[in-house]
PDB file of N, CA and C in Angstrom:
ATOM      1  N   MET A   1       1.009  -1.284   0.203  1.00  0.00           N
ATOM      2  CA  MET A   1       0.069  -0.066   0.155  1.00  0.00           C
ATOM      3  C   MET A   1       0.972   1.204   0.464  1.00  0.00           C
ATOM      4  N   ASP A   2       0.504   2.260  -0.564  1.00  0.00           N
ATOM      5  CA  ASP A   2       1.063   3.372  -0.628  1.00  0.00           C
ATOM      6  C   ASP A   2       0.962   3.915   0.777  1.00  0.00           C
ATOM      7  N   PRO A   3       2.414   4.434   1.079  1.00  0.00           N
ATOM      8  CA  PRO A   3       2.297   4.987   2.537  1.00  0.00           C
ATOM      9  C   PRO A   3       1.885   6.570   2.663  1.00  0.00           C
ATOM     10  N   ARG A   4       1.833   7.103   1.275  1.00  0.00           N
ATOM     11  CA  ARG A   4       1.071   8.363   1.181  1.00  0.00           C
ATOM     12  C   ARG A   4      -0.262   8.240   0.710  1.00  0.00           C
ATOM     13  N   HIS A   5      -0.938   7.429   1.112  1.00  0.00           N
ATOM     14  CA  HIS A   5      -2.470   6.869   0.177  1.00  0.00           C
ATOM     15  C   HIS A   5      -3.478   8.154   1.033  1.00  0.00           C
ATOM     16  N   ASP A   6      -3.473   8.681   2.128  1.00  0.00           N
ATOM     17  CA  ASP A   6      -4.485   9.221   2.547  1.00  0.00           C
ATOM     18  C   ASP A   6      -3.677  10.803   2.584  1.00  0.00           C
ATOM     19  N   GLU A   7      -2.565  10.965   2.252  1.00  0.00           N
ATOM     20  CA  GLU A   7      -2.070  12.216   2.777  1.00  0.00           C
ATOM     21  C   GLU A   7      -2.672  13.624   1.923  1.00  0.00           C
ATOM     22  N   PRO A   8      -3.198  14.345   2.303  1.00  0.00           N
ATOM     23  CA  PRO A   8      -3.894  15.583   1.846  1.00  0.00           C
ATOM     24  C   PRO A   8      -2.849  15.989   1.069  1.00  0.00           C
ATOM     25  N   GLY A   9      -3.681  16.609  -0.560  1.00  0.00           N
ATOM     26  CA  GLY A   9      -2.856  17.611  -1.447  1.00  0.00           C
ATOM     27  C   GLY A   9      -1.751  16.649  -2.409  1.00  0.00           C
ATOM     28  N   VAL A  10      -1.743  15.291  -1.975  1.00  0.00           N
ATOM     29  CA  VAL A  10      -0.726  14.548  -3.037  1.00  0.00           C
ATOM     30  C   VAL A  10      -1.720  13.657  -4.115  1.00  0.00           C
ATOM     31  N   ILE A  11      -1.317  14.178  -5.126  1.00  0.00           N
ATOM     32  CA  ILE A  11      -2.255  13.495  -6.152  1.00  0.00           C
ATOM     33  C   ILE A  11      -1.909  11.890  -6.899  1.00  0.00           C
ATOM     34  N   ARG A  12      -2.296  10.960  -6.870  1.00  0.00           N
ATOM     35  CA  ARG A  12      -1.859   9.713  -6.932  1.00  0.00           C
ATOM     36  C   ARG A  12      -2.810   9.438  -8.085  1.00  0.00           C
ATOM     37  N   ARG A  13      -2.056   8.564  -8.664  1.00  0.00           N
ATOM     38  CA  ARG A  13      -2.832   7.961 -10.376  1.00  0.00           C
ATOM     39  C   ARG A  13      -3.245   6.297 -10.162  1.00  0.00           C
ATOM     40  N   ARG A  14      -4.237   6.028 -11.098  1.00  0.00           N
ATOM     41  CA  ARG A  14      -4.607   4.577 -10.470  1.00  0.00           C
ATOM     42  C   ARG A  14      -4.686   4.442 -12.134  1.00  0.00           C
ATOM     43  N   ARG A  15      -4.443   3.334 -12.717  1.00  0.00           N
ATOM     44  CA  ARG A  15      -5.149   2.519 -14.003  1.00  0.00           C
ATOM     45  C   ARG A  15      -6.659   1.992 -13.292  1.00  0.00           C
ATOM     46  N   TYR A  16      -7.228   2.806 -14.000  1.00  0.00           N
ATOM     47  CA  TYR A  16      -9.033   2.508 -14.022  1.00  0.00           C
ATOM     48  C   TYR A  16      -9.578   1.392 -14.736  1.00  0.00           C
ATOM     49  N   PRO A  17      -9.326   1.758 -16.389  1.00  0.00           N
ATOM     50  CA  PRO A  17     -10.362   0.939 -17.161  1.00  0.00           C
ATOM     51  C   PRO A  17      -9.407  -0.387 -17.383  1.00  0.00           C
ATOM     52  N   LYS A  18     -10.169  -1.280 -18.271  1.00  0.00           N
ATOM     53  CA  LYS A  18      -9.628  -2.528 -18.285  1.00  0.00           C
ATOM     54  C   LYS A  18      -8.936  -2.715 -19.844  1.00  0.00           C
ATOM     55  N   LYS A  19      -7.833  -3.500 -19.780  1.00  0.00           N
ATOM     56  CA  LYS A  19      -7.233  -3.426 -20.917  1.00  0.00           C
ATOM     57  C   LYS A  19      -7.755  -3.066 -22.394  1.00  0.00           C
ATOM     58  N   ASP A  20      -9.061  -4.373 -22.364  1.00  0.00           N
ATOM     59  CA  ASP A  20      -9.563  -4.030 -23.718  1.00  0.00           C
ATOM     60  C   ASP A  20     -10.837  -2.760 -24.182  1.00  0.00           C
ATOM     61  N   THR A  21     -10.600  -1.873 -23.369  1.00  0.00           N
ATOM     62  CA  THR A  21     -11.487  -0.734 -23.540  1.00  0.00           C
ATOM     63  C   THR A  21     -11.040   0.576 -24.445  1.00  0.00           C
ATOM     64  N   VAL A  22     -11.676   1.166 -24.995  1.00  0.00           N
ATOM     65  CA  VAL A  22     -10.957   2.391 -25.548  1.00  0.00           C
ATOM     66  C   VAL A  22     -10.293   3.479 -24.463  1.00  0.00           C
ATOM     67  N   ARG A  23     -10.649   3.404 -23.864  1.00  0.00           N
ATOM     68  CA  ARG A  23      -9.420   4.059 -22.559  1.00  0.00           C
ATOM     69  C   ARG A  23      -8.798   3.462 -22.045  1.00  0.00           C
ATOM     70  N   ARG A  24      -8.077   2.659 -22.512  1.00  0.00           N
ATOM     71  CA  ARG A  24      -6.898   1.680 -21.861  1.00  0.00           C
ATOM     72  C   ARG A  24      -5.899   2.100 -21.710  1.00  0.00           C
ATOM     73  N   TYR A  25      -5.331   3.336 -21.998  1.00  0.00           N
ATOM     74  CA  TYR A  25      -4.531   4.242 -21.688  1.00  0.00           C
ATOM     75  C   TYR A  25      -4.693   5.546 -20.597  1.00  0.00           C
ATOM     76  N   ARG A  26      -5.904   5.465 -20.163  1.00  0.00           N
ATOM     77  CA  ARG A  26      -6.183   6.482 -19.321  1.00  0.00           C
ATOM     78  C   ARG A  26      -6.072   5.906 -18.182  1.00  0.00           C
ATOM     79  N   ARG A  27      -5.996   7.057 -17.048  1.00  0.00           N
ATOM     80  CA  ARG A  27      -5.544   7.148 -15.908  1.00  0.00           C
ATOM     81  C   ARG A  27      -6.474   7.699 -14.932  1.00  0.00           C
ATOM     82  N   THR A  28      -6.726   7.312 -13.679  1.00  0.00           N
ATOM     83  CA  THR A  28      -7.546   8.108 -12.690  1.00  0.00           C
ATOM     84  C   THR A  28      -6.890   8.302 -11.912  1.00  0.00           C
ATOM     85  N   ASN A  29      -6.913  10.257 -11.876  1.00  0.00           N
ATOM     86  CA  ASN A  29      -6.120  10.573 -10.839  1.00  0.00           C
ATOM     87  C   ASN A  29      -6.978  10.574  -9.507  1.00  0.00           C
ATOM     88  N   TYR A  30      -6.851  10.868  -8.165  1.00  0.00           N
ATOM     89  CA  TYR A  30      -7.366  11.424  -7.202  1.00  0.00           C
ATOM     90  C   TYR A  30      -6.527  12.035  -5.926  1.00  0.00           C
ATOM     91  N   VAL A  31      -6.993  12.818  -5.560  1.00  0.00           N
ATOM     92  CA  VAL A  31      -6.305  13.279  -3.964  1.00  0.00           C
ATOM     93  C   VAL A  31      -7.368  13.649  -3.392  1.00  0.00           C
ATOM     94  N   SER A  32      -6.462  13.213  -1.992  1.00  0.00           N
ATOM     95  CA  SER A  32      -7.396  13.321  -0.356  1.00  0.00           C
ATOM     96  C   SER A  32      -7.181  15.014  -0.239  1.00  0.00           C
ATOM     97  N   MET A  33      -8.259  15.412   0.469  1.00  0.00           N
ATOM     98  CA  MET A  33      -8.069  16.695   0.965  1.00  0.00           C
ATOM     99  C   MET A  33      -8.437  16.702   2.672  1.00  0.00           C
ATOM    100  N   ASP A  34      -7.998  17.798   3.130  1.00  0.00           N
ATOM    101  CA  ASP A  34      -8.249  17.958   4.533  1.00  0.00           C
ATOM    102  C   ASP A  34      -9.379  18.121   4.689  1.00  0.00           C
ATOM    103  N   THR A  35      -9.888  17.796   5.963  1.00  0.00           N
ATOM    104  CA  THR A  35     -11.485  17.838   6.249  1.00  0.00           C
ATOM    105  C   THR A  35     -12.498  18.944   6.008  1.00  0.00           C
ATOM    106  N   ASP A  36     -11.667  20.240   6.346  1.00  0.00           N
ATOM    107  CA  ASP A  36     -12.359  21.341   6.284  1.00  0.00           C
ATOM    108  C   ASP A  36     -11.344  22.303   5.026  1.00  0.00           C
ATOM    109  N   VAL A  37     -11.794  22.006   3.825  1.00  0.00           N
ATOM    110  CA  VAL A  37     -11.468  22.848   2.809  1.00  0.00           C
ATOM    111  C   VAL A  37     -12.633  23.603   1.769  1.00  0.00           C
ATOM    112  N   THR A  38     -12.208  25.160   1.886  1.00  0.00           N
ATOM    113  CA  THR A  38     -12.958  26.125   1.749  1.00  0.00           C
ATOM    114  C   THR A  38     -13.412  25.862  -0.068  1.00  0.00           C
ATOM    115  N   LEU A  39     -14.246  25.833  -0.740  1.00  0.00           N
ATOM    116  CA  LEU A  39     -14.355  26.077  -2.184  1.00  0.00           C
ATOM    117  C   LEU A  39     -13.445  26.918  -2.952  1.00  0.00           C
ATOM    118  N   ALA A  40     -13.516  27.862  -2.394  1.00  0.00           N
ATOM    119  CA  ALA A  40     -12.215  28.736  -3.039  1.00  0.00           C
ATOM    120  C   ALA A  40     -10.774  28.483  -2.856  1.00  0.00           C
ATOM    121  N   ASP A  41     -10.424  27.405  -1.499  1.00  0.00           N
ATOM    122  CA  ASP A  41      -9.282  26.715  -1.766  1.00  0.00           C
ATOM    123  C   ASP A  41      -9.176  25.449  -2.851  1.00  0.00           C
ATOM    124  N   LEU A  42     -10.061  25.139  -2.887  1.00  0.00           N
ATOM    125  CA  LEU A  42     -10.286  23.763  -3.803  1.00  0.00           C
ATOM    126  C   LEU A  42      -9.958  24.361  -5.169  1.00  0.00           C
ATOM    127  N   VAL A  43     -11.049  25.022  -5.566  1.00  0.00           N
ATOM    128  CA  VAL A  43     -10.724  25.714  -6.562  1.00  0.00           C
ATOM    129  C   VAL A  43      -9.104  26.112  -7.258  1.00  0.00           C
ATOM    130  N   SER A  44      -8.753  26.784  -5.966  1.00  0.00           N
ATOM    131  CA  SER A  44      -7.328  27.575  -6.031  1.00  0.00           C
ATOM    132  C   SER A  44      -6.273  26.424  -6.469  1.00  0.00           C
ATOM    133  N   TRP A  45      -6.454  25.296  -5.541  1.00  0.00           N
ATOM    134  CA  TRP A  45      -5.833  24.299  -5.759  1.00  0.00           C
ATOM    135  C   TRP A  45      -5.515  23.552  -7.186  1.00  0.00           C
ATOM    136  N   VAL A  46      -7.152  23.352  -7.511  1.00  0.00           N
ATOM    137  CA  VAL A  46      -7.193  22.447  -9.033  1.00  0.00           C
ATOM    138  C   VAL A  46      -6.375  23.149  -9.781  1.00  0.00           C
ATOM    139  N   THR A  47      -7.097  24.919  -9.791  1.00  0.00           N
ATOM    140  CA  THR A  47      -5.832  25.691 -10.687  1.00  0.00           C
ATOM    141  C   THR A  47      -4.371  25.463 -10.712  1.00  0.00           C
ATOM    142  N   ALA A  48      -3.979  25.463  -9.418  1.00  0.00           N
ATOM    143  CA  ALA A  48      -2.281  25.580  -9.478  1.00  0.00           C
ATOM    144  C   ALA A  48      -1.835  24.175  -9.849  1.00  0.00           C
ATOM    145  N   ASN A  49      -2.493  23.153  -9.566  1.00  0.00           N
ATOM    146  CA  ASN A  49      -2.008  21.523  -9.603  1.00  0.00           C
ATOM    147  C   ASN A  49      -2.481  20.581 -10.978  1.00  0.00           C
ATOM    148  N   VAL A  50      -3.693  21.126 -11.668  1.00  0.00           N
ATOM    149  CA  VAL A  50      -4.202  20.125 -12.329  1.00  0.00           C
ATOM    150  C   VAL A  50      -4.035  21.107 -13.679  1.00  0.00           C
ATOM    151  N   HIS A  51      -3.435  20.200 -14.487  1.00  0.00           N
ATOM    152  CA  HIS A  51      -3.119  20.989 -15.896  1.00  0.00           C
ATOM    153  C   HIS A  51      -3.609  20.226 -16.992  1.00  0.00           C
ATOM    154  N   GLY A  52      -4.166  20.808 -18.111  1.00  0.00           N
ATOM    155  CA  GLY A  52      -4.709  20.033 -19.305  1.00  0.00           C
ATOM    156  C   GLY A  52      -6.060  19.478 -19.110  1.00  0.00           C
ATOM    157  N   VAL A  53      -6.414  19.501 -17.864  1.00  0.00           N
ATOM    158  CA  VAL A  53      -7.950  19.370 -18.080  1.00  0.00           C
ATOM    159  C   VAL A  53      -8.947  20.292 -17.541  1.00  0.00           C
ATOM    160  N   ALA A  54     -10.007  20.392 -18.049  1.00  0.00           N
ATOM    161  CA  ALA A  54     -10.952  21.858 -17.812  1.00  0.00           C
ATOM    162  C   ALA A  54     -11.854  21.047 -16.206  1.00  0.00           C
ATOM    163  N   HIS A  55     -11.838  22.415 -15.810  1.00  0.00           N
ATOM    164  CA  HIS A  55     -12.308  22.235 -14.835  1.00  0.00           C
ATOM    165  C   HIS A  55     -14.069  21.742 -14.823  1.00  0.00           C
ATOM    166  N   GLU A  56     -14.499  21.479 -15.776  1.00  0.00           N
ATOM    167  CA  GLU A  56     -16.235  21.085 -16.002  1.00  0.00           C
ATOM    168  C   GLU A  56     -15.892  19.320 -16.093  1.00  0.00           C
ATOM    169  N   GLU A  57     -14.044  19.019 -16.225  1.00  0.00           N
ATOM    170  CA  GLU A  57     -14.074  17.428 -16.335  1.00  0.00           C
ATOM    171  C   GLU A  57     -13.805  17.061 -14.646  1.00  0.00           C
ATOM    172  N   ILE A  58     -13.721  17.500 -13.649  1.00  0.00           N
ATOM    173  CA  ILE A  58     -13.164  17.434 -12.792  1.00  0.00           C
ATOM    174  C   ILE A  58     -14.661  17.140 -11.579  1.00  0.00           C
ATOM    175  N   THR A  59     -14.385  15.863 -10.943  1.00  0.00           N
ATOM    176  CA  THR A  59     -15.415  15.932 -10.137  1.00  0.00           C
ATOM    177  C   THR A  59     -15.318  15.466  -8.601  1.00  0.00           C
ATOM    178  N   VAL A  60     -15.808  15.929  -7.917  1.00  0.00           N
ATOM    179  CA  VAL A  60     -15.749  15.622  -6.439  1.00  0.00           C
ATOM    180  C   VAL A  60     -16.719  14.532  -5.553  1.00  0.00           C
ATOM    181  N   HIS A  61     -15.808  13.561  -5.221  1.00  0.00           N
ATOM    182  CA  HIS A  61     -16.625  12.383  -4.798  1.00  0.00           C
ATOM    183  C   HIS A  61     -16.917  12.513  -3.151  1.00  0.00           C
ATOM    184  N   TYR A  62     -17.821  12.058  -2.381  1.00  0.00           N
ATOM    185  CA  TYR A  62     -18.016  11.769  -1.411  1.00  0.00           C
ATOM    186  C   TYR A  62     -17.237  13.104  -0.446  1.00  0.00           C
ATOM    187  N   SER A  63     -18.076  14.042  -0.694  1.00  0.00           N
ATOM    188  CA  SER A  63     -17.875  15.425  -0.079  1.00  0.00           C
ATOM    189  C   SER A  63     -19.098  15.916   0.663  1.00  0.00           C
ATOM    190  N   THR A  64     -19.266  16.660   1.618  1.00  0.00           N
ATOM    191  CA  THR A  64     -20.181  17.438   2.395  1.00  0.00           C
ATOM    192  C   THR A  64     -19.731  18.835   2.154  1.00  0.00           C
ATOM    193  N   LEU A  65     -21.165  19.334   1.917  1.00  0.00           N
ATOM    194  CA  LEU A  65     -21.015  20.892   1.776  1.00  0.00           C
ATOM    195  C   LEU A  65     -21.470  21.471   3.264  1.00  0.00           C
ATOM    196  N   ARG A  66     -20.697  22.577   3.777  1.00  0.00           N
ATOM    197  CA  ARG A  66     -21.290  22.599   5.072  1.00  0.00           C
ATOM    198  C   ARG A  66     -21.130  24.558   5.100  1.00  0.00           C
ATOM    199  N   TRP A  67     -22.095  25.103   5.445  1.00  0.00           N
ATOM    200  CA  TRP A  67     -22.222  26.664   5.667  1.00  0.00           C
ATOM    201  C   TRP A  67     -22.604  26.924   6.773  1.00  0.00           C
ATOM    202  N   GLU A  68     -22.769  28.407   7.570  1.00  0.00           N
ATOM    203  CA  GLU A  68     -23.502  28.732   8.331  1.00  0.00           C
ATOM    204  C   GLU A  68     -24.243  29.803   7.935  1.00  0.00           C
ATOM    205  N   ASP A  69     -25.367  30.253   8.289  1.00  0.00           N
ATOM    206  CA  ASP A  69     -26.200  31.325   8.186  1.00  0.00           C
ATOM    207  C   ASP A  69     -26.982  31.728   9.176  1.00  0.00           C
ATOM    208  N   ASP A  70     -27.632  33.133   9.119  1.00  0.00           N
ATOM    209  CA  ASP A  70     -28.421  33.167  10.124  1.00  0.00           C
ATOM    210  C   ASP A  70     -29.767  32.369  10.005  1.00  0.00           C
ATOM    211  N   ALA A  71     -30.237  32.343  11.365  1.00  0.00           N
ATOM    212  CA  ALA A  71     -31.511  31.378  11.549  1.00  0.00           C
ATOM    213  C   ALA A  71     -32.755  32.464  10.996  1.00  0.00           C
ATOM    214  N   THR A  72     -33.849  32.096  10.393  1.00  0.00           N
ATOM    215  CA  THR A  72     -34.858  32.799   9.992  1.00  0.00           C
ATOM    216  C   THR A  72     -35.900  33.178  11.325  1.00  0.00           C
ATOM    217  N   GLU A  73     -36.588  34.104  11.227  1.00  0.00           N
ATOM    218  CA  GLU A  73     -37.532  34.416  12.556  1.00  0.00           C
ATOM    219  C   GLU A  73     -38.426  32.990  13.051  1.00  0.00           C
ATOM    220  N   GLU A  74     -38.717  32.710  11.798  1.00  0.00           N
ATOM    221  CA  GLU A  74     -39.780  31.277  12.617  1.00  0.00           C
ATOM    222  C   GLU A  74     -38.991  29.688  12.659  1.00  0.00           C
ATOM    223  N   GLU A  75     -37.627  30.251  12.466  1.00  0.00           N
ATOM    224  CA  GLU A  75     -36.658  28.666  12.907  1.00  0.00           C
ATOM    225  C   GLU A  75     -36.619  28.780  14.173  1.00  0.00           C
ATOM    226  N   LYS A  76     -36.303  30.462  14.514  1.00  0.00           N
ATOM    227  CA  LYS A  76     -35.869  30.963  16.019  1.00  0.00           C
ATOM    228  C   LYS A  76     -36.895  30.248  16.935  1.00  0.00           C
ATOM    229  N   ASP A  77     -38.145  30.566  16.565  1.00  0.00           N
ATOM    230  CA  ASP A  77     -39.419  30.621  17.334  1.00  0.00           C
ATOM    231  C   ASP A  77     -39.790  28.786  17.442  1.00  0.00           C
ATOM    232  N   ALA A  78     -39.235  28.247  16.463  1.00  0.00           N
ATOM    233  CA  ALA A  78     -39.546  27.004  16.331  1.00  0.00           C
ATOM    234  C   ALA A  78     -38.803  26.123  17.198  1.00  0.00           C
ATOM    235  N   TRP A  79     -37.594  26.694  17.141  1.00  0.00           N
ATOM    236  CA  TRP A  79     -36.238  26.172  18.625  1.00  0.00           C
ATOM    237  C   TRP A  79     -36.942  26.578  19.776  1.00  0.00           C
ATOM    238  N   ASP A  80     -37.477  27.653  20.051  1.00  0.00           N
ATOM    239  CA  ASP A  80     -37.489  28.034  21.179  1.00  0.00           C
ATOM    240  C   ASP A  80     -38.624  27.413  21.939  1.00  0.00           C
ATOM    241  N   ALA A  81     -39.685  27.017  20.764  1.00  0.00           N
ATOM    242  CA  ALA A  81     -40.908  26.267  21.455  1.00  0.00           C
ATOM    243  C   ALA A  81     -40.222  24.927  22.022  1.00  0.00           C
ATOM    244  N   GLU A  82     -39.597  24.169  20.931  1.00  0.00           N
ATOM    245  CA  GLU A  82     -39.043  23.065  21.419  1.00  0.00           C
ATOM    246  C   GLU A  82     -38.228  23.034  22.626  1.00  0.00           C
ATOM    247  N   GLN A  83     -37.587  24.041  22.960  1.00  0.00           N
ATOM    248  CA  GLN A  83     -37.161  23.876  24.381  1.00  0.00           C
ATOM    249  C   GLN A  83     -37.923  23.715  24.995  1.00  0.00           C
ATOM    250  N   ALA A  84     -39.058  24.574  25.422  1.00  0.00           N
ATOM    251  CA  ALA A  84     -39.981  24.582  25.694  1.00  0.00           C
ATOM    252  C   ALA A  84     -40.742  23.304  26.175  1.00  0.00           C
ATOM    253  N   ALA A  85     -41.128  22.871  25.134  1.00  0.00           N
ATOM    254  CA  ALA A  85     -41.866  21.496  25.457  1.00  0.00           C
ATOM    255  C   ALA A  85     -40.688  20.532  25.751  1.00  0.00           C
ATOM    256  N   GLN A  86     -39.633  20.776  25.606  1.00  0.00           N
ATOM    257  CA  GLN A  86     -39.006  19.627  26.142  1.00  0.00           C
ATOM    258  C   GLN A  86     -38.389  19.696  27.669  1.00  0.00           C
ATOM    259  N   ALA A  87     -38.287  21.095  28.093  1.00  0.00           N
ATOM    260  CA  ALA A  87     -38.262  21.326  29.294  1.00  0.00           C
ATOM    261  C   ALA A  87     -39.567  20.897  30.010  1.00  0.00           C
ATOM    262  N   VAL A  88     -41.134  21.195  29.700  1.00  0.00           N
ATOM    263  CA  VAL A  88     -42.081  20.296  30.044  1.00  0.00           C
ATOM    264  C   VAL A  88     -41.882  18.586  30.390  1.00  0.00           C
ATOM    265  N   ARG A  89     -41.609  17.942  29.235  1.00  0.00           N
ATOM    266  CA  ARG A  89     -41.190  16.836  28.970  1.00  0.00           C
ATOM    267  C   ARG A  89     -40.412  16.269  30.051  1.00  0.00           C
ATOM    268  N   THR A  90     -39.159  16.947  30.527  1.00  0.00           N
ATOM    269  CA  THR A  90     -38.418  16.779  31.488  1.00  0.00           C
ATOM    270  C   THR A  90     -39.032  16.536  32.775  1.00  0.00           C
ATOM    271  N   GLU A  91     -39.297  17.818  33.174  1.00  0.00           N
ATOM    272  CA  GLU A  91     -40.052  17.913  34.343  1.00  0.00           C
ATOM    273  C   GLU A  91     -40.775  16.837  35.002  1.00  0.00           C
ATOM    274  N   LYS A  92     -41.857  16.356  33.541  1.00  0.00           N
ATOM    275  CA  LYS A  92     -42.708  15.185  33.877  1.00  0.00           C
ATOM    276  C   LYS A  92     -42.038  14.062  34.382  1.00  0.00           C
ATOM    277  N   TRP A  93     -40.909  13.675  33.459  1.00  0.00           N
ATOM    278  CA  TRP A  93     -40.862  12.534  33.382  1.00  0.00           C
ATOM    279  C   TRP A  93     -39.671  12.592  35.086  1.00  0.00           C
ATOM    280  N   GLU A  94     -39.303  13.502  35.301  1.00  0.00           N
ATOM    281  CA  GLU A  94     -38.553  13.570  36.729  1.00  0.00           C
ATOM    282  C   GLU A  94     -39.661  13.486  37.751  1.00  0.00           C
ATOM    283  N   ARG A  95     -40.472  14.117  37.927  1.00  0.00           N
ATOM    284  CA  ARG A  95     -41.517  14.138  38.645  1.00  0.00           C
ATOM    285  C   ARG A  95     -42.167  12.434  39.118  1.00  0.00           C
ATOM    286  N   GLU A  96     -42.199  11.860  37.401  1.00  0.00           N
ATOM    287  CA  GLU A  96     -42.772  10.397  37.801  1.00  0.00           C
ATOM    288  C   GLU A  96     -41.892   9.688  37.995  1.00  0.00           C
ATOM    289  N   GLN A  97     -40.685  10.019  37.649  1.00  0.00           N
ATOM    290  CA  GLN A  97     -39.432   8.901  38.226  1.00  0.00           C
ATOM    291  C   GLN A  97     -39.415   9.113  40.060  1.00  0.00           C
ATOM    292  N   LEU A  98     -39.300  10.261  40.486  1.00  0.00           N
ATOM    293  CA  LEU A  98     -39.647  10.356  41.764  1.00  0.00           C
ATOM    294  C   LEU A  98     -40.620  10.139  42.392  1.00  0.00           C
ATOM    295  N   ALA A  99     -41.734   9.949  41.888  1.00  0.00           N
ATOM    296  CA  ALA A  99     -42.605   9.019  42.724  1.00  0.00           C
ATOM    297  C   ALA A  99     -42.399   7.650  42.473  1.00  0.00           C
ATOM    298  N   ARG A 100     -41.658   7.138  41.323  1.00  0.00           N
ATOM    299  CA  ARG A 100     -41.994   5.499  41.346  1.00  0.00           C
ATOM    300  C   ARG A 100     -40.794   5.445  42.312  1.00  0.00           C
ATOM    301  N   LEU A 101     -39.714   6.167  42.528  1.00  0.00           N
ATOM    302  CA  LEU A 101     -38.708   6.004  43.686  1.00  0.00           C
ATOM    303  C   LEU A 101     -39.201   5.994  44.905  1.00  0.00           C
ATOM    304  N   THR A 102     -39.839   6.904  45.141  1.00  0.00           N
ATOM    305  CA  THR A 102     -40.372   7.171  46.506  1.00  0.00           C
ATOM    306  C   THR A 102     -41.209   5.939  46.963  1.00  0.00           C
ATOM    307  N   GLU A 103     -42.151   5.625  45.946  1.00  0.00           N
ATOM    308  CA  GLU A 103     -42.913   4.163  46.119  1.00  0.00           C
ATOM    309  C   GLU A 103     -42.286   3.103  46.861  1.00  0.00           C
ATOM    310  N   LYS A 104     -41.159   2.812  45.859  1.00  0.00           N
ATOM    311  CA  LYS A 104     -40.031   1.635  45.857  1.00  0.00           C
ATOM    312  C   LYS A 104     -39.566   1.778  47.118  1.00  0.00           C
ATOM    313  N   TYR A 105     -38.984   3.132  47.647  1.00  0.00           N
ATOM    314  CA  TYR A 105     -37.802   2.982  48.545  1.00  0.00           C
ATOM    315  C   TYR A 105     -37.905   3.574  49.655  1.00  0.00           C
ATOM    316  N   GLY A 106     -39.355   4.689  49.297  1.00  0.00           N
ATOM    317  CA  GLY A 106     -39.540   5.301  50.747  1.00  0.00           C
ATOM    318  C   GLY A 106     -39.095   7.192  50.359  1.00  0.00           C
ATOM    319  N   ALA A 107     -39.860   7.839  51.011  1.00  0.00           N
ATOM    320  CA  ALA A 107     -39.379   8.985  51.277  1.00  0.00           C
ATOM    321  C   ALA A 107     -37.789   9.322  51.333  1.00  0.00           C
ATOM    322  N   PRO A 108     -37.124  10.380  50.660  1.00  0.00           N
ATOM    323  CA  PRO A 108     -35.709  10.578  50.514  1.00  0.00           C
ATOM    324  C   PRO A 108     -35.348  11.281  52.163  1.00  0.00           C
ATOM    325  N   PRO A 109     -34.285  10.839  52.990  1.00  0.00           N
ATOM    326  CA  PRO A 109     -34.329  11.456  54.046  1.00  0.00           C
ATOM    327  C   PRO A 109     -34.076  12.985  54.044  1.00  0.00           C
ATOM    328  N   ALA A 110     -34.374  13.228  54.958  1.00  0.00           N
ATOM    329  CA  ALA A 110     -34.336  15.008  54.734  1.00  0.00           C
ATOM    330  C   ALA A 110     -33.508  15.571  55.524  1.00  0.00           C
TER     331      ALA A 110
END
């Protein structure tokens, strides 16, 4: 196994198609990335390191796009309502458990 198998930024080449295909002399190139790479950094890296291939021919596999933005007022209200409902459910559960344990073991010492 290649010791630099998952080293970010290192381009590796692998023979992908079978010998009897039209693409027999083509190779699949791939590179691993750090866990957090901005889209601008990715485009910049491709521009600097991948030559002779149009950007439209490059694919990104197994990635997750993540970004943060402000919540809408409706989302904030929904989250606050869920927190309030959770607090009610928690208190109800605690009271039920206290009653069950008091019945089983008696009142806690004062």
